[in-house]
């Protein structure tokens, strides 16, 4: 058979070759199944628990991780469990289609309408199911898997309530551009629209919160639909795709045709092309003319961390990162200004406010970053590179914009800079000096009161003890902001958090997914008591599946972020933000250690600052899952803070719950 | 009214939302504007030219980014003026595509004024009228482009167009008034398409503002 890539290209109805313009400064790559393969760290696939019968599937995994998302190789050399013309059930076809896409783990919760799929999964020797205890836990776990590895995460749920429980996860994946394929069962075709038992029109419900969705009405479509779903989830701007499969189709016998081409001509034709060299030259020229440039990087740069580092090395431009982009550039580096935005560092916001050139790479000018749009980077020329054309000019009109993938754009810019670096003589040392003064004047600080544990200190100690190499997942709230500020991320895909949607309960299931994706890494879930209890049922999963998730729970008995806003803007009027037991306020309620004990997980509580380091070390040393309950005061506020709709001049850098406002 | 003065056409056209449009029982307005629109554009020259110039000067279209003179973008008054834009969307057919397209536009908070769909075997052409500023229109076009089954999105309001509106009017017409009605129908070059004992159905095709007939009849 012809070269796998060429065969894959020939499979598409619209040839890629005409839309692929190899630029002179890039060595031409063979056209792959998609234009922009995701690159991830060279961690290997987790080995599935079951014994792999076909030796072929193992070597395919490295191909998956390094070249393309839809491994053309698997399609040609895949060895099926079934004979070529043996009829099998639709659910078996679905599972085999997943295997062909290189899926090794799914997060599936069974139900009446998806039972057939689970039966088929038991017959698969390649795919392992990690059983969550709530479908929301399953979809957040699929997200954690996708965020930590870069490959699409797969979750399966049944019809009706199972499908509607996926909604939060799908909305989160869409807002943060995470590749997920969600498969839901559906009632039989003849019962659709009759208000049948456990029927919900999930395709209608999730239409605006998924990148695309499918209702399969013909069993012959399953191979094509699955292939299209994976392609859509991971190409262009990644996003969630939902496939709804009625039960009678899952049960119908069919001989599948694996060679159906995907039918997405408009989408494929509109995928962003390689950036034009003229535009990159213009950007380089702007850089050379600027005196105070700043790099504003976000989630779009997570796959091009190497190129970003090279760019900063060549130019010496300081880097401010959004919440989603943390880790794209190492936070412990001198040139890193860490996070910017509502709870970003003073020096990062200062830099953006005073800069004269803002290089916005892979960002969408979210309102948490910009605050008042007119005042954001008001003195700067704005250069915006993004893979999604709709984001360019949506919030802030750029002066120069390029719609392209960050990796080739950065490669092109680096090449230009290497060619002309000597002539350009970029020197921003005065600007860097100015920012260094700001760093010294307004560092990230916290106060200590007696022997109470400052939550920021707990995260700092964790950073030291894990050497900044752990994968951190968080819930939402104050602990999330402190985890973003005080932990120094060195690499992309270390930081897993619900950014755009801000879904509480994200931490524990996402950590589960991350452990499955990267079994050799240390995974710590920094959670708050509010967020933790929203998906506490997943403690059962991490014990049973033996997923070594370390949970560091910053327990202040309150809904911290809301309490902070109440203190600042509502005269400390507590409106349903106390999560403890009002009749016994001196006791810690609920006793999280008992939750852990109920699920057979070792746990400990620490209340004094002196005992903290040892407790965290014990948590990291104990093999398997562990829960550490860290009691922290609730009067702490996340600082600095720019109130929503505010400008840099409105930055608040003092005060906490102990003072009056 | 063929004999009406050109200025009344312009006056009608200058109204953003003519009342006759709202009362129209039009079934599927096919909007194709004649060269009137070109002359209209010349009369409105200053604001129209600024709009065209501004859209060339900025870099709103990243896919064809012309190297841009580095100037801070200025928002002229015309850019923030609410106008009616006609968008044509060519899609590959899929069940629920109408829902998808309507959903994309309304999810962003923009209003669809009218929607017309022409279906072929497996393709469909939507003609949508959205009211909003230039920025709103830009966003609508970009969001529609993100839909997977959309093949092409075009903003028709920029091109010279021919626009027609078809109106079918069902009138109560007993023999006493019938003669007068048919005389009016003649004047407007409308057509009588159906007659029954006390009902009369009339068909009028005209460019949009040409619907004084309705107000006369009713």
XYZ file of C-alpha atoms in Angstrom, chain A residues 3-309:
307
model
C 2.728 5.598 2.117
C 0.285 5.911 4.943
C 0.159 9.667 4.771
C -0.500 9.736 1.071
C -3.215 7.166 1.469
C -4.780 9.176 4.205
C -4.646 12.305 2.083
C -6.257 10.484 -0.786
C -9.064 9.448 1.489
C -10.272 13.004 1.873
C -12.745 14.220 -0.701
C -11.071 17.600 -0.905
C -7.390 17.243 -1.430
C -5.270 18.978 1.139
C -2.502 19.525 -1.293
C -4.023 22.520 -2.965
C -4.561 24.313 0.295
C -1.107 23.600 1.631
C 1.411 26.219 0.586
C 4.835 25.253 1.765
C 6.473 28.535 2.611
C 9.999 29.075 1.448
C 11.326 29.309 4.942
C 9.877 26.060 6.192
C 11.056 22.678 5.004
C 8.056 21.123 3.295
C 6.367 18.468 5.343
C 4.347 15.677 3.783
C 0.649 16.487 4.005
C -0.827 14.705 6.976
C -4.399 14.006 7.807
C -4.625 17.498 9.154
C -2.614 20.579 8.565
C -1.520 21.268 12.078
C -0.535 18.252 14.110
C -0.443 18.796 17.801
C 2.883 18.217 19.406
C 3.135 17.103 22.989
C 5.907 16.190 25.379
C 7.481 12.888 24.501
C 5.762 11.018 27.302
C 4.611 7.660 26.087
C 1.055 6.422 26.164
C -0.022 4.873 29.411
C 0.095 1.116 29.040
C -3.435 -0.232 29.207
C -4.215 -2.564 32.037
C -5.359 -5.333 29.735
C -2.903 -7.391 27.812
C -2.542 -6.169 24.295
C -3.123 -9.066 21.959
C -2.025 -7.365 18.794
C 1.546 -6.220 18.909
C 0.773 -3.695 16.193
C -1.102 -1.306 18.430
C 1.850 -0.642 20.750
C 4.245 0.874 18.202
C 1.404 2.926 16.815
C 1.117 4.859 20.029
C 4.422 6.699 19.598
C 3.318 7.584 16.082
C 0.188 9.044 17.556
C 2.010 11.167 20.023
C 4.507 12.694 17.688
C 3.010 13.150 14.288
C -0.710 13.499 13.874
C -3.843 13.162 15.874
C -5.682 10.800 13.549
C -2.921 8.294 13.022
C -3.130 7.297 9.436
C -0.914 4.426 10.348
C -3.519 2.766 12.535
C -6.061 2.799 9.761
C -3.887 0.856 7.396
C -2.099 -1.552 9.674
C -4.810 -2.020 12.269
C -5.621 -5.609 13.021
C -9.252 -6.065 13.833
C -10.649 -8.647 16.173
C -13.249 -9.485 13.576
C -12.927 -11.038 10.154
C -13.218 -8.609 7.281
C -16.766 -9.494 6.273
C -18.022 -10.692 9.606
C -21.135 -8.776 10.639
C -20.892 -7.270 14.093
C -22.912 -4.955 16.250
C -22.861 -1.203 15.844
C -21.372 -0.875 19.312
C -18.456 -3.111 18.297
C -17.958 -0.952 15.236
C -17.907 2.110 17.474
C -15.347 0.600 19.829
C -13.159 -0.484 16.950
C -13.415 2.989 15.451
C -12.167 4.381 18.758
C -9.327 1.882 18.791
C -8.377 2.929 15.281
C -8.145 6.533 16.441
C -5.559 5.475 19.001
C -7.786 5.739 22.051
C -6.560 3.690 24.965
C -8.664 4.997 27.821
C -12.245 6.139 28.076
C -14.237 7.503 31.000
C -17.581 5.810 30.629
C -20.537 5.495 32.969
C -23.073 2.905 31.886
C -26.822 3.194 31.535
C -29.691 1.651 29.661
C -29.029 3.338 26.359
C -25.264 2.867 26.424
C -25.095 -0.690 27.776
C -24.255 -2.107 24.395
C -21.211 0.126 24.202
C -20.034 -1.078 27.590
C -20.519 -4.695 26.549
C -18.430 -3.986 23.484
C -15.770 -2.313 25.633
C -15.417 -5.491 27.667
C -14.661 -7.283 24.420
C -11.925 -4.786 23.551
C -8.401 -5.585 24.590
C -6.978 -2.164 23.833
C -9.317 0.258 25.531
C -9.453 0.554 29.277
C -12.424 2.120 31.017
C -11.887 4.244 34.103
C -15.283 4.254 35.755
C -16.125 7.624 37.313
C -18.908 7.878 39.859
C -20.719 10.753 38.136
C -20.850 11.567 34.441
C -19.628 15.068 35.243
C -16.600 13.457 36.863
C -16.170 11.445 33.686
C -16.225 14.415 31.352
C -13.921 16.476 33.609
C -11.588 13.478 33.713
C -11.626 13.326 29.919
C -10.743 17.032 29.977
C -7.907 16.469 32.432
C -6.631 13.723 30.140
C -6.801 16.005 27.117
C -5.234 18.978 28.872
C -2.376 16.916 30.269
C -1.574 14.964 27.130
C -2.831 16.980 24.181
C -4.755 14.008 22.804
C -8.561 14.045 22.614
C -10.214 12.752 25.783
C -13.150 10.369 25.383
C -16.097 10.076 27.727
C -19.241 8.020 27.321
C -22.574 8.474 29.040
C -26.067 7.145 28.647
C -29.095 9.009 27.370
C -31.276 11.364 29.329
C -29.763 12.328 32.666
C -26.377 10.883 31.800
C -26.103 13.095 28.766
C -27.281 16.207 30.547
C -24.675 15.657 33.226
C -22.046 16.128 30.559
C -23.179 19.657 29.807
C -20.844 21.468 32.213
C -17.843 19.606 30.907
C -18.700 20.282 27.287
C -19.193 23.977 27.934
C -15.883 24.086 29.763
C -14.107 22.321 26.920
C -15.559 24.716 24.375
C -14.547 27.831 26.265
C -11.023 26.575 26.904
C -10.629 24.886 23.483
C -9.940 21.375 24.772
C -10.322 18.375 22.406
C -12.982 16.020 23.747
C -15.139 13.425 22.061
C -18.252 12.691 24.079
C -20.395 9.719 23.092
C -23.912 9.419 24.423
C -26.467 6.697 24.031
C -29.912 7.652 22.795
C -33.266 5.949 22.794
C -34.058 3.851 19.673
C -34.743 5.848 16.519
C -38.430 5.082 16.418
C -38.823 6.478 19.933
C -37.006 9.745 19.356
C -39.328 12.663 19.849
C -41.904 10.716 21.867
C -40.693 11.763 25.346
C -39.492 8.233 25.894
C -37.867 7.026 29.099
C -34.546 8.752 29.654
C -34.775 10.656 26.436
C -33.297 14.104 26.052
C -32.591 15.847 22.759
C -28.955 16.166 23.685
C -27.912 17.269 20.210
C -30.275 20.226 20.508
C -29.199 20.929 24.049
C -25.478 20.896 23.314
C -25.574 22.581 19.929
C -24.177 25.851 21.180
C -21.743 24.362 23.675
C -19.956 21.978 21.352
C -17.800 22.605 18.343
C -19.977 20.188 16.419
C -22.273 17.319 17.207
C -23.742 14.310 15.451
C -26.861 12.214 15.767
C -26.073 8.947 14.039
C -29.094 7.699 12.117
C -27.433 5.028 10.016
C -25.137 2.361 11.361
C -22.984 2.549 8.222
C -22.036 6.102 9.186
C -20.335 5.182 12.432
C -16.767 4.788 11.110
C -16.947 8.068 9.187
C -18.586 9.982 12.021
C -16.032 8.841 14.591
C -13.205 9.756 12.274
C -14.714 13.156 11.576
C -15.337 13.714 15.271
C -11.724 13.094 16.201
C -10.550 15.215 13.323
C -12.803 18.107 14.293
C -11.957 17.834 17.972
C -8.267 18.226 17.395
C -7.830 20.351 14.269
C -7.925 24.098 13.954
C -9.137 25.492 17.234
C -9.777 22.289 19.257
C -13.112 21.773 20.901
C -15.640 19.235 22.144
C -17.584 17.042 19.728
C -20.588 14.995 20.769
C -21.804 11.829 19.048
C -25.316 10.657 19.881
C -25.972 7.015 18.958
C -29.454 5.496 19.274
C -29.688 2.130 20.941
C -31.117 0.250 18.000
C -28.167 1.323 15.894
C -25.809 0.078 18.575
C -27.496 -3.301 18.354
C -27.796 -3.514 14.582
C -25.476 -5.942 12.832
C -23.351 -4.530 10.045
C -20.152 -5.109 8.113
C -18.362 -1.769 8.408
C -16.529 -0.005 5.645
C -13.416 1.483 7.161
C -12.383 3.393 4.085
C -15.061 6.026 4.056
C -13.508 9.442 3.558
C -14.459 12.264 5.889
C -16.897 14.772 4.408
C -15.920 18.190 5.685
C -14.962 20.122 2.575
C -15.888 23.596 3.772
C -14.224 23.168 7.149
C -11.044 21.734 5.726
C -10.816 24.459 3.120
C -11.181 27.116 5.796
C -8.520 25.787 8.141
C -5.933 28.478 8.604
C -3.068 28.370 6.164
C 0.568 28.829 6.948
C 1.340 32.434 7.830
C 2.490 34.666 5.036
C 6.105 35.685 5.305
C 5.216 39.299 4.561
C 3.119 39.532 7.687
C 5.794 37.942 9.829
C 8.320 40.359 8.411
C 6.054 43.198 9.323
C 5.803 41.915 12.868
C 9.574 41.586 13.116
C 9.905 45.116 11.835
C 7.500 46.341 14.508
C 9.545 44.527 17.136
C 12.690 46.221 15.968
C 11.048 49.634 16.111
C 9.471 49.159 19.524
C 11.026 50.333 22.756
C 8.758 48.542 25.246
C 7.379 45.348 23.809
C 5.500 42.718 25.804
C 4.530 39.192 24.863
C 0.980 38.337 25.928
C 0.666 34.560 25.555
C -2.239 32.260 26.256
C -3.656 28.806 25.713
C -2.867 28.936 22.013
C 0.854 28.737 22.748
C 0.782 25.512 24.723
C 1.921 23.448 21.765
C 4.706 25.780 20.763
C 6.564 26.276 24.003
C 9.964 25.545 22.429
C 9.476 28.092 19.682
C 8.284 30.653 22.193
C 11.352 30.146 24.301
